[in-house]
Short mmCIF file of N, CA, C and O in Angstrom, two decimals:
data_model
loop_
_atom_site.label_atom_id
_atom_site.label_comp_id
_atom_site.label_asym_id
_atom_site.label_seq_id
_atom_site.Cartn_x
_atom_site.Cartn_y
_atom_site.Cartn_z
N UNK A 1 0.83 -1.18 0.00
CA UNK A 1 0.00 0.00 0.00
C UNK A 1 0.87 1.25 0.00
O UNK A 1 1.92 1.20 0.65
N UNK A 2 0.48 2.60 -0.81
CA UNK A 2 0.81 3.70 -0.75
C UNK A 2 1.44 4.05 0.85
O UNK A 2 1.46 3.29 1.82
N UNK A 3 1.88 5.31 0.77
CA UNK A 3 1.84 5.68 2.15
C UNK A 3 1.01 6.49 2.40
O UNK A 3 0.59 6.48 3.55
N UNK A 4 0.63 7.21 1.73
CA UNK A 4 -0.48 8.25 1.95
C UNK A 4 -1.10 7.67 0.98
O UNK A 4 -0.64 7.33 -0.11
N UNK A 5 -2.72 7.48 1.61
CA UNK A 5 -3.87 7.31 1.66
C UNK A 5 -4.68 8.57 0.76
O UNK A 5 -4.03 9.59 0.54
N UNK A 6 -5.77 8.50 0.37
CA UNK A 6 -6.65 9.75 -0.29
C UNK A 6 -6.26 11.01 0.31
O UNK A 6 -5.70 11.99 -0.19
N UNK A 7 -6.67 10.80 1.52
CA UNK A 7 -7.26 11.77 2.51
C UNK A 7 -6.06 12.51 2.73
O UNK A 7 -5.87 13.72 2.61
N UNK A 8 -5.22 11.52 3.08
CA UNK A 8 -4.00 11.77 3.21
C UNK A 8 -3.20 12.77 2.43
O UNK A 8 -2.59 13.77 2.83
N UNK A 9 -3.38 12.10 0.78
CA UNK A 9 -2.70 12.66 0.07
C UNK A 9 -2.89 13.97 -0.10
O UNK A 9 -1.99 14.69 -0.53
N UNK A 10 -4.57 14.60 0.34
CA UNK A 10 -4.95 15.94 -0.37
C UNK A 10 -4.33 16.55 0.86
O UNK A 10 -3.39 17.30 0.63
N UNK A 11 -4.71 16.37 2.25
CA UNK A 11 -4.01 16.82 3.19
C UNK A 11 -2.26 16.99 3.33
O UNK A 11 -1.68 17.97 3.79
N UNK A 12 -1.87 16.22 3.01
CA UNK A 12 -0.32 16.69 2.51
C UNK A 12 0.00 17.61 1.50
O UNK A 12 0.71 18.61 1.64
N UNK A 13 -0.69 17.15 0.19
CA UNK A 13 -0.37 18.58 -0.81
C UNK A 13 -0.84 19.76 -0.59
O UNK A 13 -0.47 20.73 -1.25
N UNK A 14 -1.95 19.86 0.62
CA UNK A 14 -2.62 20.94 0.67
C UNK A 14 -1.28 22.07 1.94
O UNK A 14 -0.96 23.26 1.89
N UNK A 15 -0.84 20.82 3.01
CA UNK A 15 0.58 21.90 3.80
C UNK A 15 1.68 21.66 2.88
O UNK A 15 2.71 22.17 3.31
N UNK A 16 1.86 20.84 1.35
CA UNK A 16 2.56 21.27 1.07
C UNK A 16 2.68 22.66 -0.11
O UNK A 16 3.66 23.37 -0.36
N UNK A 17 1.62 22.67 -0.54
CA UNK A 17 1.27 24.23 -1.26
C UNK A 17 1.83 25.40 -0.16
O UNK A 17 2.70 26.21 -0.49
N UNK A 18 1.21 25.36 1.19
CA UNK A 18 1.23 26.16 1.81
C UNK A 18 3.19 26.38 2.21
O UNK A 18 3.69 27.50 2.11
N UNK A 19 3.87 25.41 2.55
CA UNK A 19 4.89 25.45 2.81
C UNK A 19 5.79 26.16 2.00
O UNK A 19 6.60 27.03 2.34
N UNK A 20 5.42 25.46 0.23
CA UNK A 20 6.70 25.77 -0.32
C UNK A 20 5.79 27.40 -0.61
O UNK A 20 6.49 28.40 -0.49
N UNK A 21 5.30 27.47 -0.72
CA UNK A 21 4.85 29.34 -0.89
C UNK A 21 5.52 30.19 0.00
O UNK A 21 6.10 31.22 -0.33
N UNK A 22 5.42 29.64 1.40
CA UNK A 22 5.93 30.54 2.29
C UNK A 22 7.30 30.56 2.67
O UNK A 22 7.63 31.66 3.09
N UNK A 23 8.51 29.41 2.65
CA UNK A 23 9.56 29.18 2.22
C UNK A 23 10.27 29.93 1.37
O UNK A 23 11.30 30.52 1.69
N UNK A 24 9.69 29.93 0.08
CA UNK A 24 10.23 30.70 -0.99
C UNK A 24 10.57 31.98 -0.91
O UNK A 24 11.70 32.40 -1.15
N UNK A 25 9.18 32.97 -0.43
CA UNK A 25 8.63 34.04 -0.36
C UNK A 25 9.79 34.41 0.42
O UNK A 25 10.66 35.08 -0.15
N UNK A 26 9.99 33.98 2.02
CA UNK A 26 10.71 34.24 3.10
C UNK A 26 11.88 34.29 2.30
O UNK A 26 12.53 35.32 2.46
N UNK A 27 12.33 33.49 1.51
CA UNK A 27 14.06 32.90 0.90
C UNK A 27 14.24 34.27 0.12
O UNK A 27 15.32 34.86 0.17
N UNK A 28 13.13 34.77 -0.62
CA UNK A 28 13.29 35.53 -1.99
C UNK A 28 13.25 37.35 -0.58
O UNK A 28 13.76 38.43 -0.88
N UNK A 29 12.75 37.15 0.33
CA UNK A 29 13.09 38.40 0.89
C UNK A 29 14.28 38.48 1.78
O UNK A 29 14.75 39.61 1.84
N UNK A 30 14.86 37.60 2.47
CA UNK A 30 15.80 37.42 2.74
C UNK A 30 17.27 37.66 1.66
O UNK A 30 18.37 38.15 1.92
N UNK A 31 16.76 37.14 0.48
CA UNK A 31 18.15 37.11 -0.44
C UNK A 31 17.50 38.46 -1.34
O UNK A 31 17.06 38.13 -2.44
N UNK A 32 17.40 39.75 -1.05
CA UNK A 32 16.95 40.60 -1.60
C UNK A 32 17.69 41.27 -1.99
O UNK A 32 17.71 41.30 -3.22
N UNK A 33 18.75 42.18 -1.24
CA UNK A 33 19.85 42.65 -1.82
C UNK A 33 20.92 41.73 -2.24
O UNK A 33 22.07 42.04 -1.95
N UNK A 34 20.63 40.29 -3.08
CA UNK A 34 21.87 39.49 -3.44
C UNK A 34 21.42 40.04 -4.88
O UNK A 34 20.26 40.03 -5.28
N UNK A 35 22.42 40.47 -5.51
CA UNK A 35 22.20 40.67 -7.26
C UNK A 35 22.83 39.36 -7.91
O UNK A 35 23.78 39.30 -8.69
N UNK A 36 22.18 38.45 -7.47
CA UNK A 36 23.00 37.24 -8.76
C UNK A 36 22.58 37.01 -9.40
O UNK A 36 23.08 36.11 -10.07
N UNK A 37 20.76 37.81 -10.04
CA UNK A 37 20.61 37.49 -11.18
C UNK A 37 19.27 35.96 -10.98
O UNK A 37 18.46 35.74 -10.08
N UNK A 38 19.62 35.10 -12.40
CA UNK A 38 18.83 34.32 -12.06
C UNK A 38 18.89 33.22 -11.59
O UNK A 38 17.92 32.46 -11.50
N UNK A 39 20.36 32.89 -11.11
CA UNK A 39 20.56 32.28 -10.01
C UNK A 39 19.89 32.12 -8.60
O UNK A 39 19.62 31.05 -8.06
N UNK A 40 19.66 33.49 -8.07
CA UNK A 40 18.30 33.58 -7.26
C UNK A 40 17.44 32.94 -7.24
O UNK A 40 17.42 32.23 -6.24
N UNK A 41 16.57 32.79 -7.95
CA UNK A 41 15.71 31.72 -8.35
C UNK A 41 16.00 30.50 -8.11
O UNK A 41 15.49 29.87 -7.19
N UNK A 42 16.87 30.02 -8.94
CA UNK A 42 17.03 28.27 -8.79
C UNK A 42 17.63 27.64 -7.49
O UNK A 42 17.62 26.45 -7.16
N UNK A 43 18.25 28.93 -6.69
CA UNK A 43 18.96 29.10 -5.29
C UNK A 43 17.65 28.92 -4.39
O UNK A 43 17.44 28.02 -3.58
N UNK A 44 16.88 29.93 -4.70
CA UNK A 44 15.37 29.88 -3.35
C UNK A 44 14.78 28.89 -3.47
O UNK A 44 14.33 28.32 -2.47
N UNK A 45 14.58 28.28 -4.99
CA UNK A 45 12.99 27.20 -5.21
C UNK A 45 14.03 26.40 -4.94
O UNK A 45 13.48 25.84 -3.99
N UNK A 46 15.51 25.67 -5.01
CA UNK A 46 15.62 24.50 -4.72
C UNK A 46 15.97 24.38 -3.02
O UNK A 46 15.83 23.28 -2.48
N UNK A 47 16.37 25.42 -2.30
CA UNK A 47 16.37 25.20 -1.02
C UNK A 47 15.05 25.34 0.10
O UNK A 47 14.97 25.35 1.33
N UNK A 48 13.93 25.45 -1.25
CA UNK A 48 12.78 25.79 -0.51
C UNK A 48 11.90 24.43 -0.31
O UNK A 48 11.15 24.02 0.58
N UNK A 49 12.54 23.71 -2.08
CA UNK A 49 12.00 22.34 -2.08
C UNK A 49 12.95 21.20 -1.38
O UNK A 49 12.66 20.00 -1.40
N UNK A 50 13.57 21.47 -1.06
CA UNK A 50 14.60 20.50 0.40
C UNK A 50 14.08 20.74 1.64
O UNK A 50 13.76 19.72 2.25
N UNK A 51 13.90 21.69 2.15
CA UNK A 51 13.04 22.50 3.26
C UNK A 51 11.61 21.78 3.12
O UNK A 51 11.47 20.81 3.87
N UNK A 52 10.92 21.97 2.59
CA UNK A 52 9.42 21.50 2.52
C UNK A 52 9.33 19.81 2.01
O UNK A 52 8.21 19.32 1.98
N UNK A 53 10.22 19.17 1.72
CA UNK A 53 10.84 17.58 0.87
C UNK A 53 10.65 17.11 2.62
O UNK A 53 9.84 16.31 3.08
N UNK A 54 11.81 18.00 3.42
CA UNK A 54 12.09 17.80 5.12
C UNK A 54 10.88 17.41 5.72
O UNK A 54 10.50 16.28 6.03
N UNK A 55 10.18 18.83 5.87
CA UNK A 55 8.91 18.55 6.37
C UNK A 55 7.86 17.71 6.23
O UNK A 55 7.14 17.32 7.16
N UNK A 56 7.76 17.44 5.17
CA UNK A 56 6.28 16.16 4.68
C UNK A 56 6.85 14.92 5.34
O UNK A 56 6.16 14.30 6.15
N UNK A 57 8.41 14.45 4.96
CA UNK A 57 8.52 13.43 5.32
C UNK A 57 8.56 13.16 7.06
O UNK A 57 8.17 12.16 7.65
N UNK A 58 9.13 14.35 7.61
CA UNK A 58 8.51 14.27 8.97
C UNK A 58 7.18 14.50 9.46
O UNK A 58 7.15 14.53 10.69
N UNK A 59 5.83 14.72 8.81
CA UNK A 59 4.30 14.91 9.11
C UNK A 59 4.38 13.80 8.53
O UNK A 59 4.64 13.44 9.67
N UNK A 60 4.45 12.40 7.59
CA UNK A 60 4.18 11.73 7.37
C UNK A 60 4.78 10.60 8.14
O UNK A 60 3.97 9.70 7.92
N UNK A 61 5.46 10.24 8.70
CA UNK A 61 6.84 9.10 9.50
C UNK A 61 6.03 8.92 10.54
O UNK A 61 5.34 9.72 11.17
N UNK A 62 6.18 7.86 10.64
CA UNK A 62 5.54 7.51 12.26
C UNK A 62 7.00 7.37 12.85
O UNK A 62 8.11 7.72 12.45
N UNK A 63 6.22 6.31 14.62
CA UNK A 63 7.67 6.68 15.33
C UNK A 63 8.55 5.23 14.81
O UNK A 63 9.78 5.31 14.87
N UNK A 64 8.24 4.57 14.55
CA UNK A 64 9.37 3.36 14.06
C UNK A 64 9.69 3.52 12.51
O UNK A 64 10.74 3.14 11.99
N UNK A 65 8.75 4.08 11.92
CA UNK A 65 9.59 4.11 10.39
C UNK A 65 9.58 5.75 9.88
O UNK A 65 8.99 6.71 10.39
N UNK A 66 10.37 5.70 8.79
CA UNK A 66 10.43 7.08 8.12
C UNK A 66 10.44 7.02 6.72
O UNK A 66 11.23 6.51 5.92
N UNK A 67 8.99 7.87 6.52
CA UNK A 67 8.63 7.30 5.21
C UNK A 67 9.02 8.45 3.74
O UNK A 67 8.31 9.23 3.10
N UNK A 68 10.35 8.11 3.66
CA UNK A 68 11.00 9.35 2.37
C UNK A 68 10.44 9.57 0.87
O UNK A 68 10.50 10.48 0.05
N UNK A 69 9.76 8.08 0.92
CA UNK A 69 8.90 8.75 -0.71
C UNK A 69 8.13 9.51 -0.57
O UNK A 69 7.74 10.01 -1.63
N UNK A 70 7.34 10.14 0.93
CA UNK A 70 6.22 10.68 1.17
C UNK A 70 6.95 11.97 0.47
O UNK A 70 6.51 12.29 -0.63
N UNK A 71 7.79 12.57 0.90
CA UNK A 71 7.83 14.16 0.70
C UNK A 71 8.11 14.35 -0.91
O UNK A 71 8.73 15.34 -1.28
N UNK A 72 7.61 13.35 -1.89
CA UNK A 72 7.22 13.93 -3.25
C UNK A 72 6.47 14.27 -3.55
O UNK A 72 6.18 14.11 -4.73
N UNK A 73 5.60 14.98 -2.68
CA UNK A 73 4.17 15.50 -2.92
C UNK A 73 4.54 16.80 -2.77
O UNK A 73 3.74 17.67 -3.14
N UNK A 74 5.53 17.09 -2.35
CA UNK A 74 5.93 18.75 -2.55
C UNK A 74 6.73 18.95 -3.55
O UNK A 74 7.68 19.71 -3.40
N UNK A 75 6.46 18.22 -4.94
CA UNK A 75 7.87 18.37 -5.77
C UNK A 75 6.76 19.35 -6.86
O UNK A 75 7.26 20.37 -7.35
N UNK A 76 5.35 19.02 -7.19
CA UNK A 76 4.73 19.36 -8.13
C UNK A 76 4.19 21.42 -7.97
O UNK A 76 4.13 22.41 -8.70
N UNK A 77 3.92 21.04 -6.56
CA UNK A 77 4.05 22.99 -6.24
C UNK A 77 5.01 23.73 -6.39
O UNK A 77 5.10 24.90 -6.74
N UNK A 78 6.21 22.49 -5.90
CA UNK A 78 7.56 23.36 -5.80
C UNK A 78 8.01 24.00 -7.78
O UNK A 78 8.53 24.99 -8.28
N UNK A 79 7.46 22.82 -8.22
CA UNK A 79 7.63 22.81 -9.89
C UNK A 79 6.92 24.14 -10.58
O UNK A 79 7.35 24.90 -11.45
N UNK A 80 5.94 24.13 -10.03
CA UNK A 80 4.99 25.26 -10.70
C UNK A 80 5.62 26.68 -9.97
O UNK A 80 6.24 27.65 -10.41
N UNK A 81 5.25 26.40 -8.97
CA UNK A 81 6.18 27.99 -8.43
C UNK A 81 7.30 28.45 -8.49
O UNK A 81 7.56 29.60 -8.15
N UNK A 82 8.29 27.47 -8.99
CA UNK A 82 9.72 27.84 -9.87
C UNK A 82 9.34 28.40 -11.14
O UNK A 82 9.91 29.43 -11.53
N UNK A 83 8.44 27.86 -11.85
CA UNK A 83 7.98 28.09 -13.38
C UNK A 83 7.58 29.29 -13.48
O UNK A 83 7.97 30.03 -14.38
N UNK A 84 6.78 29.64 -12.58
CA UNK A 84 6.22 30.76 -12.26
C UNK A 84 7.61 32.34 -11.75
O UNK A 84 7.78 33.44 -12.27
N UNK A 85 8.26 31.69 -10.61
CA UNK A 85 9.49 32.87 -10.66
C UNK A 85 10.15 32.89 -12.21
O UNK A 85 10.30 33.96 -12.81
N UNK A 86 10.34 32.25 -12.49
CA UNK A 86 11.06 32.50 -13.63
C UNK A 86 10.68 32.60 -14.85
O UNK A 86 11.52 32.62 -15.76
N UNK A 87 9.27 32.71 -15.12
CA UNK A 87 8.43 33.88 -16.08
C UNK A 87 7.85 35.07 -16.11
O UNK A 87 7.39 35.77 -17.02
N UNK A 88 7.97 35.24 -14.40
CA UNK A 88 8.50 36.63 -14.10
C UNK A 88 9.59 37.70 -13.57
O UNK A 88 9.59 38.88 -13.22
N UNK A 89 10.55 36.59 -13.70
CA UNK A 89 11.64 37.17 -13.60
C UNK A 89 12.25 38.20 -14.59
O UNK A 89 12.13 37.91 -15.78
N UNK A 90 12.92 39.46 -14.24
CA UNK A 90 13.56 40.73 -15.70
C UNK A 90 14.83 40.69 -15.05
O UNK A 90 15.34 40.15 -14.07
N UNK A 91 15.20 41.58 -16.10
CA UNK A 91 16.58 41.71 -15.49
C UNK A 91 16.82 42.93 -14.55
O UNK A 91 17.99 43.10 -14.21
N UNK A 92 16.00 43.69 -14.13
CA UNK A 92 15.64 44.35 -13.43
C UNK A 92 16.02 44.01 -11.71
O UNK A 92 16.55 44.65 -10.79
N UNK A 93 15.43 42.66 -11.88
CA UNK A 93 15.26 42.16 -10.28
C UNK A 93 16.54 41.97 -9.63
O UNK A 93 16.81 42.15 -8.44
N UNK A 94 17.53 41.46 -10.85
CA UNK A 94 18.82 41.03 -10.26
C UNK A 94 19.81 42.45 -10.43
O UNK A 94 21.01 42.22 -10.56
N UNK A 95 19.36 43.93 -10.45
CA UNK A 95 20.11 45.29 -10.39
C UNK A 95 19.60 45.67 -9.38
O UNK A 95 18.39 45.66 -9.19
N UNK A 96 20.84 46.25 -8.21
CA UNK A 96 20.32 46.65 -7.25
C UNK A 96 20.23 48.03 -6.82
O UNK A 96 21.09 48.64 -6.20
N UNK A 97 18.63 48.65 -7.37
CA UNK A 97 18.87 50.13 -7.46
C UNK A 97 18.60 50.67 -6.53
O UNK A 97 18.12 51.79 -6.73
N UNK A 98 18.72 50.27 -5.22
CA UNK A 98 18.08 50.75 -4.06
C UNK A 98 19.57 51.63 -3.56
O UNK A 98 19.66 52.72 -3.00
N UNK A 99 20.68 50.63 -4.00
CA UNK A 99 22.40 51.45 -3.78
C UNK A 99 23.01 52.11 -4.76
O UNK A 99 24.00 51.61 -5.29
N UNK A 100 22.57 53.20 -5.13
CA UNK A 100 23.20 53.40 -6.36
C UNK A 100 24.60 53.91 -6.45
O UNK A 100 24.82 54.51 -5.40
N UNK A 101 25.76 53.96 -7.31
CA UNK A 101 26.97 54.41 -7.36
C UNK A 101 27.02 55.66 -6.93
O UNK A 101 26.00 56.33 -7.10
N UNK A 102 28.34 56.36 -6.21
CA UNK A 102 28.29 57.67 -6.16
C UNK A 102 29.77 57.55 -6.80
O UNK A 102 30.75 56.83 -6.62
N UNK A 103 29.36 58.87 -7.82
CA UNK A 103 30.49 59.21 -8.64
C UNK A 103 31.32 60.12 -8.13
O UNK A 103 30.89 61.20 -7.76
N UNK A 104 32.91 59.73 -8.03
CA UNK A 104 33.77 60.61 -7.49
C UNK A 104 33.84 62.01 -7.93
O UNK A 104 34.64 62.79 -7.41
#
C-alpha cells in the first residue's frame, strides 16, 4: 500500500502548497539585496523544495519508520512555483537600485 492514503494525500499537498509558498517568499526576501541574477531563483525554489521535501517526510513518518517517498508530494508545487518565478523574472530584479553608485 501507498503511504499516503486519499485523505492523506490531499491533506499533505494541501501543507505542502502552503509550505513551499511561504519558504520561498521568506528565501526571496531574505536574499533581496543578493544581485546574482537568475541564479536567485534556482537558489530559493531548490532550497525551498529540500526544506518543505524535510517537512512532509517528517508529518508523514511515524515513530518506528520514516517514510521518504512521502515528501514527493511537494515536488509538483515546488515545480509550478519555480515556473512561475522564472516567467517573471527581468533583469531588473537582479540590479540593485536601491544602492546606487556615487560618482567621485
Amino acid at each position: 500500500m501507498h503511504v499516503l492514503g486519499a485523505t492523506e494525500f490531499l491533506v499533505t499537498l494541501a501543507i505542502s502548497v502552503a509550505t513551499t509558498f511561504l519558504i520561498s517568499r521568506v528565501l526571496f526576501f531574505m536574499m533581496r539585496r543578493q544581485a546574482i541574477g537568475i541564479r536567485k531563483v534556482a537558489i530559493v525554489n531548490g532550497v525551498s523544495f529540500a526544506v518543505s521535501y524535510i517537512l512532509i517526510v517528517i508529518w508523514c513518518s511515524t515513530a518506528g519508520t520514516i517514510y521518504w517517498f512521502a515528501g514527493h508530494v511537494a515536488f509538483a508545487p515546488q515545480f509550478f512555483l519555480f515556473v512561475y518565478d522564472v516567467l517573471h523574472w527581468t533583469e531588473e530584479d537582479s540590479e540593485d537600485d536601491r544602492y546606487p553608485e556615487i560618482d567621485s
